[in-house]
mmCIF file of C-alpha atoms in Angstrom:
data_model
loop_
_atom_site.group_PDB
_atom_site.id
_atom_site.type_symbol
_atom_site.label_atom_id
_atom_site.label_comp_id
_atom_site.label_asym_id
_atom_site.label_seq_id
_atom_site.Cartn_x
_atom_site.Cartn_y
_atom_site.Cartn_z
ATOM 1 C CA SER A 1 93.822 154.513 70.677
ATOM 2 C CA GLU A 2 96.616 152.937 72.738
ATOM 3 C CA GLU A 3 94.493 153.308 75.842
ATOM 4 C CA ASP A 4 91.559 151.419 74.292
ATOM 5 C CA PHE A 5 93.951 148.714 73.025
ATOM 6 C CA THR A 6 95.460 148.305 76.501
ATOM 7 C CA LYS A 7 91.966 148.133 78.018
ATOM 8 C CA THR A 8 90.931 145.437 75.513
ATOM 9 C CA VAL A 9 94.045 143.397 76.177
ATOM 10 C CA ASP A 10 93.501 143.731 79.947
ATOM 11 C CA GLU A 11 89.860 142.635 79.665
ATOM 12 C CA SER A 12 90.780 139.696 77.368
ATOM 13 C CA CYS A 13 93.511 138.520 79.771
ATOM 14 C CA GLU A 14 91.103 138.799 82.710
ATOM 15 C CA ALA A 15 88.405 136.812 80.835
ATOM 16 C CA ILE A 16 90.924 134.107 79.864
ATOM 17 C CA PHE A 17 92.225 133.927 83.440
ATOM 18 C CA LYS A 18 88.678 133.574 84.873
ATOM 19 C CA ALA A 19 87.811 130.954 82.283
ATOM 20 C CA SER A 20 90.905 128.965 83.125
ATOM 21 C CA ARG A 21 89.990 129.024 86.796
ATOM 22 C CA THR A 22 86.593 127.426 86.151
ATOM 23 C CA LEU A 23 88.128 124.010 85.774
ATOM 24 C CA GLY A 24 88.355 122.087 89.022
ATOM 25 C CA ARG A 25 91.560 120.509 90.296
ATOM 26 C CA LYS A 26 90.685 117.017 88.976
ATOM 27 C CA GLU A 27 89.737 118.405 85.567
ATOM 28 C CA MET A 28 93.007 120.349 85.288
ATOM 29 C CA GLN A 29 94.942 117.278 86.311
ATOM 30 C CA LEU A 30 93.132 115.135 83.746
ATOM 31 C CA VAL A 31 93.965 117.614 80.956
ATOM 32 C CA LYS A 32 97.623 117.598 82.060
ATOM 33 C CA VAL A 33 97.844 113.784 82.134
ATOM 34 C CA GLN A 34 96.112 113.493 78.748
ATOM 35 C CA GLN A 35 97.951 116.205 76.865
ATOM 36 C CA GLN A 36 101.293 117.140 78.369
ATOM 37 C CA THR A 37 104.492 115.540 77.232
ATOM 38 C CA GLY A 38 106.792 114.469 80.056
ATOM 39 C CA PHE A 39 107.176 111.556 82.361
ATOM 40 C CA PHE A 40 105.693 109.894 85.442
ATOM 41 C CA LEU A 41 108.225 109.777 88.289
ATOM 42 C CA ALA A 42 108.046 106.643 90.433
ATOM 43 C CA LEU A 43 108.566 107.689 94.046
ATOM 44 C CA ASP A 44 106.677 104.673 95.394
ATOM 45 C CA MET A 45 109.432 102.669 96.998
ATOM 46 C CA SER A 46 108.059 100.437 99.699
ATOM 47 C CA GLY A 47 109.792 98.597 102.492
ATOM 48 C CA CYS A 48 111.337 95.980 100.196
ATOM 49 C CA SER A 49 113.029 98.399 97.786
ATOM 50 C CA THR A 50 113.807 101.203 100.206
ATOM 51 C CA PRO A 51 117.158 100.021 101.618
ATOM 52 C CA GLU A 52 118.653 99.795 98.126
ATOM 53 C CA ALA A 53 117.153 103.139 97.024
ATOM 54 C CA LEU A 54 118.552 104.856 100.103
ATOM 55 C CA ARG A 55 121.957 103.260 99.606
ATOM 56 C CA ARG A 56 122.075 104.590 96.045
ATOM 57 C CA TYR A 57 121.412 108.094 97.396
ATOM 58 C CA GLY A 58 124.216 107.735 99.888
ATOM 59 C CA VAL A 59 122.159 106.860 102.978
ATOM 60 C CA GLY A 60 123.579 103.679 104.452
ATOM 61 C CA HIS A 61 121.807 101.245 106.773
ATOM 62 C CA LEU A 62 123.697 102.639 109.739
ATOM 63 C CA SER A 63 121.886 105.977 109.253
ATOM 64 C CA TYR A 64 118.599 104.515 110.524
ATOM 65 C CA SER A 65 117.381 101.939 113.007
ATOM 66 C CA GLY A 66 114.295 99.948 112.081
ATOM 67 C CA GLN A 67 111.509 100.180 109.553
ATOM 68 C CA VAL A 68 109.961 103.453 110.875
ATOM 69 C CA GLU A 69 113.267 105.371 110.718
ATOM 70 C CA MET A 70 114.066 103.853 107.311
ATOM 71 C CA MET A 71 110.707 105.070 105.907
ATOM 72 C CA TYR A 72 111.320 108.501 107.466
ATOM 73 C CA LYS A 73 114.699 108.645 105.714
ATOM 74 C CA MET A 74 112.963 107.637 102.474
ATOM 75 C CA HIS A 75 110.450 110.465 102.901
ATOM 76 C CA GLU A 76 113.267 112.943 103.508
ATOM 77 C CA MET A 77 114.841 111.793 100.246
ATOM 78 C CA ARG A 78 111.511 112.099 98.345
ATOM 79 C CA SER A 79 111.018 115.565 99.842
ATOM 80 C CA ARG A 80 114.449 116.636 98.835
ATOM 81 C CA ILE A 81 113.822 115.565 95.277
ATOM 82 C CA ILE A 82 110.351 117.158 95.098
ATOM 83 C CA LYS A 83 111.485 120.462 96.664
ATOM 84 C CA ASN A 84 114.398 120.826 94.250
ATOM 85 C CA PRO A 85 113.804 123.829 91.919
ATOM 86 C CA LYS A 86 114.485 121.629 88.884
ATOM 87 C CA PHE A 87 111.606 119.344 89.812
ATOM 88 C CA ASP A 88 108.413 120.841 88.477
ATOM 89 C CA GLY A 89 105.400 120.171 86.298
ATOM 90 C CA SER A 90 107.032 121.419 83.112
ATOM 91 C CA ARG A 91 108.703 118.066 82.614
ATOM 92 C CA VAL A 92 107.301 115.803 85.317
ATOM 93 C CA VAL A 93 103.649 115.119 84.507
ATOM 94 C CA ALA A 94 102.947 113.021 87.595
ATOM 95 C CA ALA A 95 104.575 111.395 90.606
ATOM 96 C CA ILE A 96 103.608 107.951 91.918
ATOM 97 C CA LEU A 97 103.629 107.914 95.733
ATOM 98 C CA PHE A 98 103.835 105.103 98.265
ATOM 99 C CA GLU A 99 100.835 104.750 100.500
ATOM 100 C CA GLY A 100 102.658 106.031 103.599
ATOM 101 C CA THR A 101 103.568 109.260 101.735
ATOM 102 C CA ILE A 102 99.950 110.436 101.612
ATOM 103 C CA ASP A 103 100.040 110.860 105.399
ATOM 104 C CA SER A 104 103.317 112.800 105.289
ATOM 105 C CA GLN A 105 104.006 116.439 104.630
ATOM 106 C CA ILE A 106 106.375 118.329 102.315
ATOM 107 C CA GLY A 107 107.007 121.970 103.019
ATOM 108 C CA GLY A 108 104.265 122.076 105.646
ATOM 109 C CA LEU A 109 101.630 120.727 103.276
ATOM 110 C CA PRO A 110 100.261 117.221 102.701
ATOM 111 C CA SER A 111 102.457 115.544 100.074
ATOM 112 C CA ALA A 112 99.805 115.331 97.314
ATOM 113 C CA THR A 113 98.769 118.954 97.935
ATOM 114 C CA TYR A 114 102.385 120.123 97.768
ATOM 115 C CA LEU A 115 102.958 118.244 94.496
ATOM 116 C CA TRP A 116 99.970 119.860 92.800
ATOM 117 C CA GLU A 117 99.837 123.326 94.351
ATOM 118 C CA GLN A 118 103.565 124.056 94.493
ATOM 119 C CA LYS A 119 104.956 121.991 91.604
ATOM 120 C CA ARG A 120 101.937 121.333 89.255
ATOM 121 C CA VAL A 121 102.773 117.621 89.376
ATOM 122 C CA VAL A 122 99.802 115.265 89.391
ATOM 123 C CA PRO A 123 99.830 112.883 92.372
ATOM 124 C CA PHE A 124 99.204 109.153 91.815
ATOM 125 C CA LEU A 125 99.110 106.439 94.505
ATOM 126 C CA LYS A 126 100.667 102.947 94.309
ATOM 127 C CA ILE A 127 97.904 100.628 95.400
ATOM 128 C CA ASP A 128 99.411 97.191 94.771
ATOM 129 C CA MET A 129 100.927 95.243 97.636
ATOM 130 C CA GLY A 130 103.523 93.455 95.542
ATOM 131 C CA LEU A 131 103.511 90.581 93.124
ATOM 132 C CA ALA A 132 102.437 86.992 93.633
ATOM 133 C CA GLU A 133 104.615 84.058 92.693
ATOM 134 C CA GLU A 134 104.903 83.471 88.955
ATOM 135 C CA GLY A 135 102.290 81.194 87.416
ATOM 136 C CA ASP A 136 101.259 80.723 83.749
ATOM 137 C CA GLY A 137 104.105 83.053 82.778
ATOM 138 C CA VAL A 138 102.816 86.014 84.756
ATOM 139 C CA GLN A 139 102.854 87.546 88.234
ATOM 140 C CA LEU A 140 99.527 88.864 89.362
ATOM 141 C CA MET A 141 99.149 91.472 92.064
ATOM 142 C CA THR A 142 98.842 90.016 95.523
ATOM 143 C CA GLU A 143 95.546 90.524 97.304
ATOM 144 C CA ILE A 144 94.868 94.208 98.297
ATOM 145 C CA PRO A 145 92.864 93.614 101.498
ATOM 146 C CA ALA A 146 92.139 97.259 102.406
ATOM 147 C CA LEU A 147 91.776 98.656 98.893
ATOM 148 C CA ASP A 148 88.623 100.633 99.637
ATOM 149 C CA ASP A 149 90.236 102.239 102.721
ATOM 150 C CA VAL A 150 93.371 103.099 100.778
ATOM 151 C CA LEU A 151 91.324 104.619 97.945
ATOM 152 C CA ASP A 152 89.283 106.655 100.462
ATOM 153 C CA ARG A 153 92.438 107.941 102.123
ATOM 154 C CA GLY A 154 93.931 108.768 98.713
ATOM 155 C CA LEU A 155 90.849 110.687 97.622
ATOM 156 C CA GLY A 156 90.856 112.578 100.885
ATOM 157 C CA ALA A 157 94.496 113.498 100.405
ATOM 158 C CA GLY A 158 93.980 114.795 96.841
ATOM 159 C CA ILE A 159 95.360 111.842 94.899
ATOM 160 C CA PHE A 160 94.360 111.903 91.238
ATOM 161 C CA GLY A 161 94.980 108.315 90.108
ATOM 162 C CA THR A 162 96.419 104.949 90.980
ATOM 163 C CA LYS A 163 99.072 102.516 89.829
ATOM 164 C CA GLY A 164 98.801 98.767 90.280
ATOM 165 C CA ARG A 165 101.590 96.653 88.781
ATOM 166 C CA SER A 166 101.444 93.168 87.339
ATOM 167 C CA MET A 167 104.198 91.415 85.425
ATOM 168 C CA ILE A 168 104.023 89.408 82.178
ATOM 169 C CA ARG A 169 107.152 87.304 81.997
ATOM 170 C CA HIS A 170 106.344 84.926 79.159
ATOM 171 C CA LEU A 171 103.803 84.716 76.360
ATOM 172 C CA ASP A 172 101.110 82.576 77.872
ATOM 173 C CA GLN A 173 97.506 83.231 76.805
ATOM 174 C CA GLN A 174 95.960 82.017 80.038
ATOM 175 C CA GLY A 175 98.370 84.051 82.189
ATOM 176 C CA ILE A 176 97.938 87.259 80.164
ATOM 177 C CA LYS A 177 94.130 86.832 80.303
ATOM 178 C CA ALA A 178 94.410 86.535 84.100
ATOM 179 C CA VAL A 179 96.509 89.758 84.300
ATOM 180 C CA VAL A 180 94.049 91.677 82.134
ATOM 181 C CA GLN A 181 91.077 90.356 84.122
ATOM 182 C CA GLN A 182 92.680 91.328 87.449
ATOM 183 C CA GLN A 183 93.678 94.836 86.222
ATOM 184 C CA PHE A 184 90.107 95.469 84.936
ATOM 185 C CA ASP A 185 88.522 94.135 88.110
ATOM 186 C CA ILE A 186 90.644 96.468 90.242
ATOM 187 C CA ALA A 187 90.126 99.376 87.812
ATOM 188 C CA ARG A 188 86.362 99.046 88.220
ATOM 189 C CA ARG A 189 86.719 99.310 92.011
ATOM 190 C CA VAL A 190 89.012 102.349 91.641
ATOM 191 C CA LEU A 191 86.665 104.091 89.197
ATOM 192 C CA ALA A 192 83.694 103.439 91.480
ATOM 193 C CA LYS A 193 85.464 105.477 94.154
ATOM 194 C CA GLY A 194 85.819 108.447 91.846
#
């Protein structure tokens, strides 16, 4: 009967819903990163790149005074982008955040929480502190002195993954080997944190 069919559909939908809720946040984020098409949005501008990024969005240097105000303006810009209705997890798989962003809020929630709970965008954290001078055709990451602390803060804030950038400028076997070694060394430390 129609009533039995409706009851079966309702029970099936309820069972599927409950089964989908059994995955934890990290597991759901992992599936999304592995399987969804889309892009990672870099919102990890640091102090060096921030003035130019702000200028391109129409915020001139006269709109802020000093590093703290500049970073606040940058967070306002990030928040505006993230809160836009067109920004959501249907196209944006993940967003890479600057370290200072994990301590900030968007819409009354911690930034990483807002990204995931409101937008279904997986939060990543930029952990590198910039690039060293070029040598052997590459630029390694500079030393990351407080990496363990940054990773702990990121985990506590709901960050899913990390980004650490190196640069290969020329084909040089020794340089490329150094980049790969450094990336794997840091990756082991990141994985050890969970």
